[in-house]
Amino acid sequence: MTTVDAGRAAHAPPPRVKGRRSLAGVVAALLWAGAAAVLALWWADTGSVVGVAGWLTGAGRIAGLLCGYACAVLVGLMARVPVLETRVGSDRVARWHAQAGRYTICLLPAHVVLTLAGYAAQDRVSLWHEAVTVVLDYPEMLKATAGTVILCAVGVTSVRAVRRRTGYEFWYYVHLLTYAAVFLAFGHQTALGEQFHGDTVATSAWYALYLGVAALVLWFRVLAPVRLNLRHRLAVDSVHREAPGVYSVVVRGRRLDELAVRPGQFLRWRFLTEGMAWTSTPYSLSAPPRPGLLRITVKALGGHSAAVALLRPGTRVWAEGPYGALTADRAAGRHTLLIAAGVGVTPLRALFETLPGEVTLLYRARGAEDLALGGELEAIARWRGARVLYALNGPGGERPALTAEALRATFPGLAGHDVYVCGPHGFAQDVYRALRAAGVPDRRIHHESFEL
């Protein structure tokens, strides 16, 4: 490892924001309480269950109610509500969204098959005959069937193996069809749901749930971004090469101090130029905000990110955010270790400049030529009295081992550090396991991952 060490400077201890984990626990508890309330609704409005047909139909209705509730949760978690994105954390919200999606895709076929099987047993007809009758003759069922097909398509394209073989843009726009699917399926819930017939309170609560979620989506995914971009009028100021395939984009705008973006956070960027205007991509700030300027640093990993190098000054930019909780608020003590790999250094570079206390940055890359922003990091280290260490491949390509033993030996008192980790998913997992083995408490390891 190569080290740049310029002594130590005194800094005030970082502010500690309490309640992030407790807020996540409260939100999770409320979501599960909602699921329990749905089950209670079925229990309260269901008489005795008799025979195979009754049990099948009852199980189908339970699955349907839970699926309807999961659809509302699924969409609500897509609304990018700031208190969730910045205090619970975008990564945790993304995992909840993925979990709600898996529940929805499992409950949906269970609802369809069990309900049709119960109806078929009751009518003493074949499953196929019952399916045709329900789809063609029951109110709202043609729309519900279309919604079911769309949701299944969204589920298929979200499978990790499928996502690896499709572009981000394709996945993103198919994913947006979730809104259409939920809209199409909603009508049959109140028209055919036995629990809503004659129960004004239940029906009103169900409408309130869906209308509330729709309001969140409208405000935070449509109106708030429009307001942000009309106010700040963002545009590309300049583009700079940082390393092979890595470019920084400086974006200028008006009244950016009102945007209140913090080091470690990210925005979703849409560059309004040919071939890029239809894609919104999350990129972290790679430097603290400057008066009238923001900067991101992007590595060419696909068609969209590679096109960033071709952006021209004056190109209009559409942004949404800020999002993310990988900020100074997570730190609990005076000693901080930042561990970055590749372009994952971008949010940590911003934190390296601004985090109070004693800060060390460990930067993992293949070789010296791949150290994006390396000159800036060394200048910051000298200015603030911090350390930069580089973990580079050896002459024969051998990778340095970031094991628990190596980390403990390199960073005395590691268990008392707050550790921020940013890099590829596999790298972050390996580092997390090494840190835990080195005695670092889970609450002191800070990482945001967007692997769904």
GROMACS .gro file of C-alpha atoms in nm, residues 79-375:
model
  297
   79ALA     CA    1  -4.227   0.747  -0.478
   80ARG     CA    2  -3.884   0.864  -0.353
   81VAL     CA    3  -4.020   1.025  -0.040
   82PRO     CA    4  -3.733   1.238   0.096
   83VAL     CA    5  -3.767   1.131   0.461
   84LEU     CA    6  -3.726   0.769   0.353
   85GLU     CA    7  -3.454   0.831   0.094
   86THR     CA    8  -3.235   1.045   0.317
   87ARG     CA    9  -3.306   0.916   0.670
   88VAL     CA   10  -3.387   0.549   0.622
   89GLY     CA   11  -3.152   0.530   0.323
   90SER     CA   12  -3.206   0.477  -0.048
   91ASP     CA   13  -3.042   0.135  -0.033
   92ARG     CA   14  -3.275   0.009   0.239
   93VAL     CA   15  -3.581   0.153   0.064
   94ALA     CA   16  -3.465  -0.015  -0.259
   95ARG     CA   17  -3.436  -0.349  -0.077
   96TRP     CA   18  -3.783  -0.305   0.072
   97HIS     CA   19  -3.917  -0.226  -0.275
   98ALA     CA   20  -3.754  -0.539  -0.416
   99GLN     CA   21  -3.893  -0.747  -0.130
  100ALA     CA   22  -4.243  -0.604  -0.183
  101GLY     CA   23  -4.207  -0.689  -0.551
  102ARG     CA   24  -4.118  -1.049  -0.476
  103TYR     CA   25  -4.415  -1.079  -0.238
  104THR     CA   26  -4.643  -0.932  -0.504
  105ILE     CA   27  -4.525  -1.168  -0.776
  106CYS     CA   28  -4.569  -1.469  -0.545
  107LEU     CA   29  -4.910  -1.363  -0.414
  108LEU     CA   30  -5.049  -1.276  -0.756
  109PRO     CA   31  -5.049  -1.626  -0.912
  110ALA     CA   32  -5.154  -1.773  -0.576
  111HIS     CA   33  -5.457  -1.543  -0.576
  112VAL     CA   34  -5.547  -1.626  -0.935
  113VAL     CA   35  -5.503  -2.003  -0.913
  114LEU     CA   36  -5.658  -2.052  -0.569
  115THR     CA   37  -5.960  -1.833  -0.643
  116LEU     CA   38  -6.028  -1.994  -0.979
  117ALA     CA   39  -5.983  -2.340  -0.828
  118GLY     CA   40  -6.231  -2.255  -0.551
  119TYR     CA   41  -6.487  -2.118  -0.799
  120ALA     CA   42  -6.440  -2.419  -1.028
  121ALA     CA   43  -6.491  -2.661  -0.738
  122GLN     CA   44  -6.802  -2.473  -0.632
  123ASP     CA   45  -6.949  -2.464  -0.987
  124ARG     CA   46  -6.828  -2.818  -1.069
  125VAL     CA   47  -6.660  -2.710  -1.392
  126SER     CA   48  -6.307  -2.727  -1.526
  127LEU     CA   49  -6.048  -2.473  -1.422
  128TRP     CA   50  -6.017  -2.350  -1.782
  129HIS     CA   51  -6.392  -2.302  -1.818
  130GLU     CA   52  -6.404  -2.108  -1.492
  131ALA     CA   53  -6.110  -1.890  -1.597
  132VAL     CA   54  -6.277  -1.795  -1.927
  133THR     CA   55  -6.604  -1.719  -1.749
  134VAL     CA   56  -6.441  -1.501  -1.484
  135VAL     CA   57  -6.230  -1.304  -1.732
  136LEU     CA   58  -6.508  -1.242  -1.984
  137ASP     CA   59  -6.816  -1.209  -1.763
  138TYR     CA   60  -6.707  -1.063  -1.430
  139PRO     CA   61  -6.686  -0.682  -1.393
  140GLU     CA   62  -6.342  -0.520  -1.422
  141MET     CA   63  -6.177  -0.856  -1.496
  142LEU     CA   64  -6.051  -0.776  -1.846
  143LYS     CA   65  -5.858  -0.481  -1.706
  144ALA     CA   66  -5.740  -0.687  -1.410
  145THR     CA   67  -5.613  -0.957  -1.646
  146ALA     CA   68  -5.417  -0.699  -1.843
  147GLY     CA   69  -5.272  -0.567  -1.519
  148THR     CA   70  -5.174  -0.919  -1.414
  149VAL     CA   71  -4.990  -0.980  -1.741
  150ILE     CA   72  -4.802  -0.651  -1.704
  151LEU     CA   73  -4.703  -0.725  -1.344
  152CYS     CA   74  -4.575  -1.068  -1.444
  153ALA     CA   75  -4.369  -0.908  -1.723
  154VAL     CA   76  -4.223  -0.662  -1.473
  155GLY     CA   77  -4.141  -0.951  -1.241
  156VAL     CA   78  -3.967  -1.148  -1.515
  157THR     CA   79  -3.752  -0.853  -1.624
  158SER     CA   80  -3.654  -0.791  -1.262
  159VAL     CA   81  -3.499  -1.136  -1.219
  160ARG     CA   82  -3.125  -1.087  -1.182
  161ALA     CA   83  -3.037  -1.328  -1.463
  162VAL     CA   84  -3.269  -1.144  -1.703
  163ARG     CA   85  -3.147  -0.800  -1.597
  164ARG     CA   86  -2.790  -0.897  -1.678
  165ARG     CA   87  -2.897  -0.963  -2.037
  166THR     CA   88  -3.101  -0.647  -2.088
  167GLY     CA   89  -3.006  -0.282  -2.080
  168TYR     CA   90  -3.085  -0.054  -1.790
  169GLU     CA   91  -3.311   0.158  -2.009
  170PHE     CA   92  -3.523  -0.142  -2.109
  171TRP     CA   93  -3.557  -0.256  -1.747
  172TYR     CA   94  -3.638   0.097  -1.630
  173TYR     CA   95  -3.921   0.157  -1.875
  174VAL     CA   96  -4.072  -0.188  -1.828
  175HIS     CA   97  -4.058  -0.121  -1.453
  176LEU     CA   98  -4.257   0.201  -1.499
  177LEU     CA   99  -4.544  -0.010  -1.633
  178THR     CA  100  -4.605  -0.111  -1.271
  179TYR     CA  101  -4.813   0.206  -1.239
  180ALA     CA  102  -5.036   0.102  -1.530
  181ALA     CA  103  -5.069  -0.252  -1.392
  182VAL     CA  104  -5.178  -0.132  -1.049
  183PHE     CA  105  -5.427   0.112  -1.202
  184LEU     CA  106  -5.579  -0.159  -1.423
  185ALA     CA  107  -5.608  -0.407  -1.137
  186PHE     CA  108  -5.755  -0.172  -0.879
  187GLY     CA  109  -6.114  -0.173  -1.006
  188HIS     CA  110  -6.174  -0.544  -0.961
  189GLN     CA  111  -6.056  -0.528  -0.599
  190THR     CA  112  -6.348  -0.314  -0.484
  191ALA     CA  113  -6.595  -0.450  -0.741
  192LEU     CA  114  -6.541  -0.820  -0.658
  193GLY     CA  115  -6.374  -0.816  -0.317
  194GLU     CA  116  -6.618  -0.969  -0.072
  195GLN     CA  117  -6.458  -0.776   0.214
  196PHE     CA  118  -6.560  -0.443   0.059
  197HIS     CA  119  -6.926  -0.520  -0.015
  198GLY     CA  120  -7.137  -0.314   0.222
  199ASP     CA  121  -6.838  -0.217   0.437
  200THR     CA  122  -6.798   0.158   0.391
  201VAL     CA  123  -6.509   0.183   0.637
  202ALA     CA  124  -6.304  -0.087   0.464
  203THR     CA  125  -6.377   0.053   0.119
  204SER     CA  126  -6.287   0.406   0.229
  205ALA     CA  127  -5.964   0.286   0.389
  206TRP     CA  128  -5.869   0.097   0.070
  207TYR     CA  129  -5.934   0.405  -0.145
  208ALA     CA  130  -5.740   0.621   0.102
  209LEU     CA  131  -5.444   0.383   0.082
  210TYR     CA  132  -5.428   0.393  -0.297
  211LEU     CA  133  -5.508   0.764  -0.332
  212GLY     CA  134  -5.245   0.845  -0.069
  213VAL     CA  135  -4.982   0.646  -0.257
  214ALA     CA  136  -5.086   0.812  -0.585
  215ALA     CA  137  -5.048   1.153  -0.421
  216LEU     CA  138  -4.694   1.066  -0.305
  217VAL     CA  139  -4.595   0.958  -0.655
  218LEU     CA  140  -4.749   1.267  -0.816
  219TRP     CA  141  -4.580   1.505  -0.573
  220PHE     CA  142  -4.235   1.355  -0.533
  221ARG     CA  143  -4.182   1.201  -0.877
  222VAL     CA  144  -4.353   1.463  -1.092
  223LEU     CA  145  -4.419   1.799  -0.927
  224ALA     CA  146  -4.110   1.822  -0.703
  225PRO     CA  147  -3.865   1.748  -0.991
  226VAL     CA  148  -4.043   2.002  -1.213
  227ARG     CA  149  -4.011   2.262  -0.939
  228LEU     CA  150  -3.643   2.177  -0.881
  229ASN     CA  151  -3.546   2.209  -1.245
  230LEU     CA  152  -3.744   2.525  -1.311
  231ARG     CA  153  -3.581   2.685  -1.007
  232HIS     CA  154  -3.219   2.578  -1.063
  233ARG     CA  155  -3.194   2.565  -1.447
  234LEU     CA  156  -2.910   2.312  -1.456
  235ALA     CA  157  -2.672   2.282  -1.751
  236VAL     CA  158  -2.334   2.122  -1.826
  237ASP     CA  159  -2.051   2.362  -1.753
  238SER     CA  160  -1.753   2.144  -1.849
  239VAL     CA  161  -1.631   1.785  -1.888
  240HIS     CA  162  -1.288   1.663  -1.773
  241ARG     CA  163  -1.103   1.331  -1.815
  242GLU     CA  164  -0.990   1.190  -1.480
  243ALA     CA  165  -0.860   0.841  -1.572
  244PRO     CA  166  -0.905   0.591  -1.857
  245GLY     CA  167  -1.280   0.578  -1.920
  246VAL     CA  168  -1.355   0.809  -1.624
  247TYR     CA  169  -1.486   1.162  -1.673
  248SER     CA  170  -1.604   1.439  -1.443
  249VAL     CA  171  -1.900   1.655  -1.540
  250VAL     CA  172  -1.935   1.997  -1.380
  251VAL     CA  173  -2.295   2.119  -1.375
  252ARG     CA  174  -2.385   2.482  -1.318
  253GLY     CA  175  -2.714   2.615  -1.189
  254ARG     CA  176  -2.892   2.895  -1.006
  255ARG     CA  177  -2.944   2.910  -0.628
  256LEU     CA  178  -2.788   2.568  -0.576
  257ASP     CA  179  -2.747   2.637  -0.206
  258GLU     CA  180  -3.126   2.592  -0.181
  259LEU     CA  181  -3.090   2.241  -0.322
  260ALA     CA  182  -2.929   2.140   0.009
  261VAL     CA  183  -2.738   1.846  -0.139
  262ARG     CA  184  -2.475   1.708   0.099
  263PRO     CA  185  -2.143   1.529   0.044
  264GLY     CA  186  -2.208   1.157   0.003
  265GLN     CA  187  -2.551   1.205  -0.154
  266PHE     CA  188  -2.653   1.149  -0.515
  267LEU     CA  189  -2.902   1.282  -0.765
  268ARG     CA  190  -3.067   1.116  -1.061
  269TRP     CA  191  -2.937   1.286  -1.373
  270ARG     CA  192  -3.093   1.312  -1.717
  271PHE     CA  193  -2.887   1.488  -1.985
  272LEU     CA  194  -3.116   1.646  -2.243
  273THR     CA  195  -2.921   1.554  -2.553
  274GLU     CA  196  -2.961   1.296  -2.826
  275GLY     CA  197  -2.950   0.940  -2.697
  276MET     CA  198  -2.947   1.037  -2.329
  277ALA     CA  199  -3.268   1.230  -2.265
  278TRP     CA  200  -3.479   0.922  -2.193
  279THR     CA  201  -3.254   0.776  -1.925
  280SER     CA  202  -3.233   0.889  -1.563
  281THR     CA  203  -2.919   0.758  -1.390
  282PRO     CA  204  -2.802   0.799  -1.029
  283TYR     CA  205  -2.457   0.953  -0.985
  284SER     CA  206  -2.307   1.073  -0.656
  285LEU     CA  207  -2.142   1.410  -0.617
  286SER     CA  208  -1.766   1.366  -0.644
  287ALA     CA  209  -1.694   1.695  -0.467
  288PRO     CA  210  -1.876   1.911  -0.213
  289PRO     CA  211  -2.113   2.160  -0.376
  290ARG     CA  212  -1.945   2.486  -0.478
  291PRO     CA  213  -2.125   2.818  -0.532
  292GLY     CA  214  -2.331   2.761  -0.846
  293LEU     CA  215  -2.157   2.431  -0.931
  294LEU     CA  216  -2.204   2.058  -0.875
  295ARG     CA  217  -1.972   1.782  -0.996
  296ILE     CA  218  -2.020   1.414  -1.070
  297THR     CA  219  -1.761   1.162  -1.189
  298VAL     CA  220  -1.869   0.877  -1.415
  299LYS     CA  221  -1.699   0.562  -1.539
  300ALA     CA  222  -1.791   0.424  -1.880
  301LEU     CA  223  -1.964   0.097  -1.792
  302GLY     CA  224  -2.240   0.107  -2.056
  303GLY     CA  225  -2.375   0.307  -2.345
  304HIS     CA  226  -2.520   0.586  -2.132
  305SER     CA  227  -2.222   0.633  -1.902
  306ALA     CA  228  -1.982   0.618  -2.199
  307ALA     CA  229  -2.176   0.899  -2.370
  308VAL     CA  230  -2.108   1.127  -2.073
  309ALA     CA  231  -1.761   1.196  -2.217
  310LEU     CA  232  -1.926   1.345  -2.526
  311LEU     CA  233  -2.140   1.599  -2.342
  312ARG     CA  234  -2.096   1.957  -2.452
  313PRO     CA  235  -2.104   2.272  -2.237
  314GLY     CA  236  -2.450   2.422  -2.234
  315THR     CA  237  -2.634   2.087  -2.251
  316ARG     CA  238  -2.943   2.115  -2.036
  317VAL     CA  239  -2.967   1.879  -1.739
  318TRP     CA  240  -3.275   1.742  -1.563
  319ALA     CA  241  -3.204   1.627  -1.207
  320GLU     CA  242  -3.400   1.471  -0.922
  321GLY     CA  243  -3.293   1.456  -0.560
  322PRO     CA  244  -3.091   1.479  -0.351
  323TYR     CA  245  -3.112   1.121  -0.224
  324GLY     CA  246  -2.906   0.891  -0.007
  325ALA     CA  247  -2.798   0.872   0.356
  326LEU     CA  248  -2.425   0.806   0.312
  327THR     CA  249  -2.345   1.134   0.485
  328ALA     CA  250  -2.155   1.262   0.788
  329ASP     CA  251  -2.466   1.205   0.998
  330ARG     CA  252  -2.389   0.834   1.012
  331ALA     CA  253  -2.060   0.882   1.194
  332ALA     CA  254  -2.066   0.834   1.570
  333GLY     CA  255  -1.705   0.907   1.666
  334ARG     CA  256  -1.391   1.102   1.576
  335HIS     CA  257  -1.212   0.830   1.375
  336THR     CA  258  -1.332   0.747   1.025
  337LEU     CA  259  -1.203   0.506   0.761
  338LEU     CA  260  -1.324   0.541   0.401
  339ILE     CA  261  -1.278   0.235   0.178
  340ALA     CA  262  -1.339   0.284  -0.195
  341ALA     CA  263  -1.295   0.071  -0.505
  342GLY     CA  264  -1.291   0.206  -0.860
  343VAL     CA  265  -1.539   0.482  -0.931
  344GLY     CA  266  -1.692   0.414  -0.589
  345VAL     CA  267  -1.442   0.674  -0.469
  346THR     CA  268  -1.671   0.954  -0.590
  347PRO     CA  269  -1.899   0.998  -0.284
  348LEU     CA  270  -1.611   0.917  -0.050
  349ARG     CA  271  -1.392   1.185  -0.211
  350ALA     CA  272  -1.660   1.441  -0.117
  351LEU     CA  273  -1.675   1.302   0.237
  352PHE     CA  274  -1.295   1.292   0.261
  353GLU     CA  275  -1.287   1.668   0.222
  354THR     CA  276  -1.569   1.745   0.463
  355LEU     CA  277  -1.587   1.481   0.738
  356PRO     CA  278  -1.464   1.616   1.072
  357GLY     CA  279  -1.229   1.424   1.295
  358GLU     CA  280  -0.941   1.197   1.192
  359VAL     CA  281  -1.008   1.051   0.848
  360THR     CA  282  -0.821   0.791   0.643
  361LEU     CA  283  -0.905   0.686   0.287
  362LEU     CA  284  -0.814   0.344   0.146
  363TYR     CA  285  -0.849   0.338  -0.233
  364ARG     CA  286  -0.853   0.002  -0.417
  365ALA     CA  287  -0.772   0.004  -0.790
  366ARG     CA  288  -0.598  -0.215  -1.047
  367GLY     CA  289  -0.310   0.024  -1.111
  368ALA     CA  290  -0.193   0.381  -1.062
  369GLU     CA  291  -0.342   0.483  -1.397
  370ASP     CA  292  -0.689   0.385  -1.269
  371LEU     CA  293  -0.680   0.615  -0.966
  372ALA     CA  294  -0.948   0.866  -1.059
  373LEU     CA  295  -0.921   1.190  -0.860
  374GLY     CA  296  -0.593   1.071  -0.707
  375GLY     CA  297  -0.430   1.412  -0.726
   0.00000   0.00000   0.00000
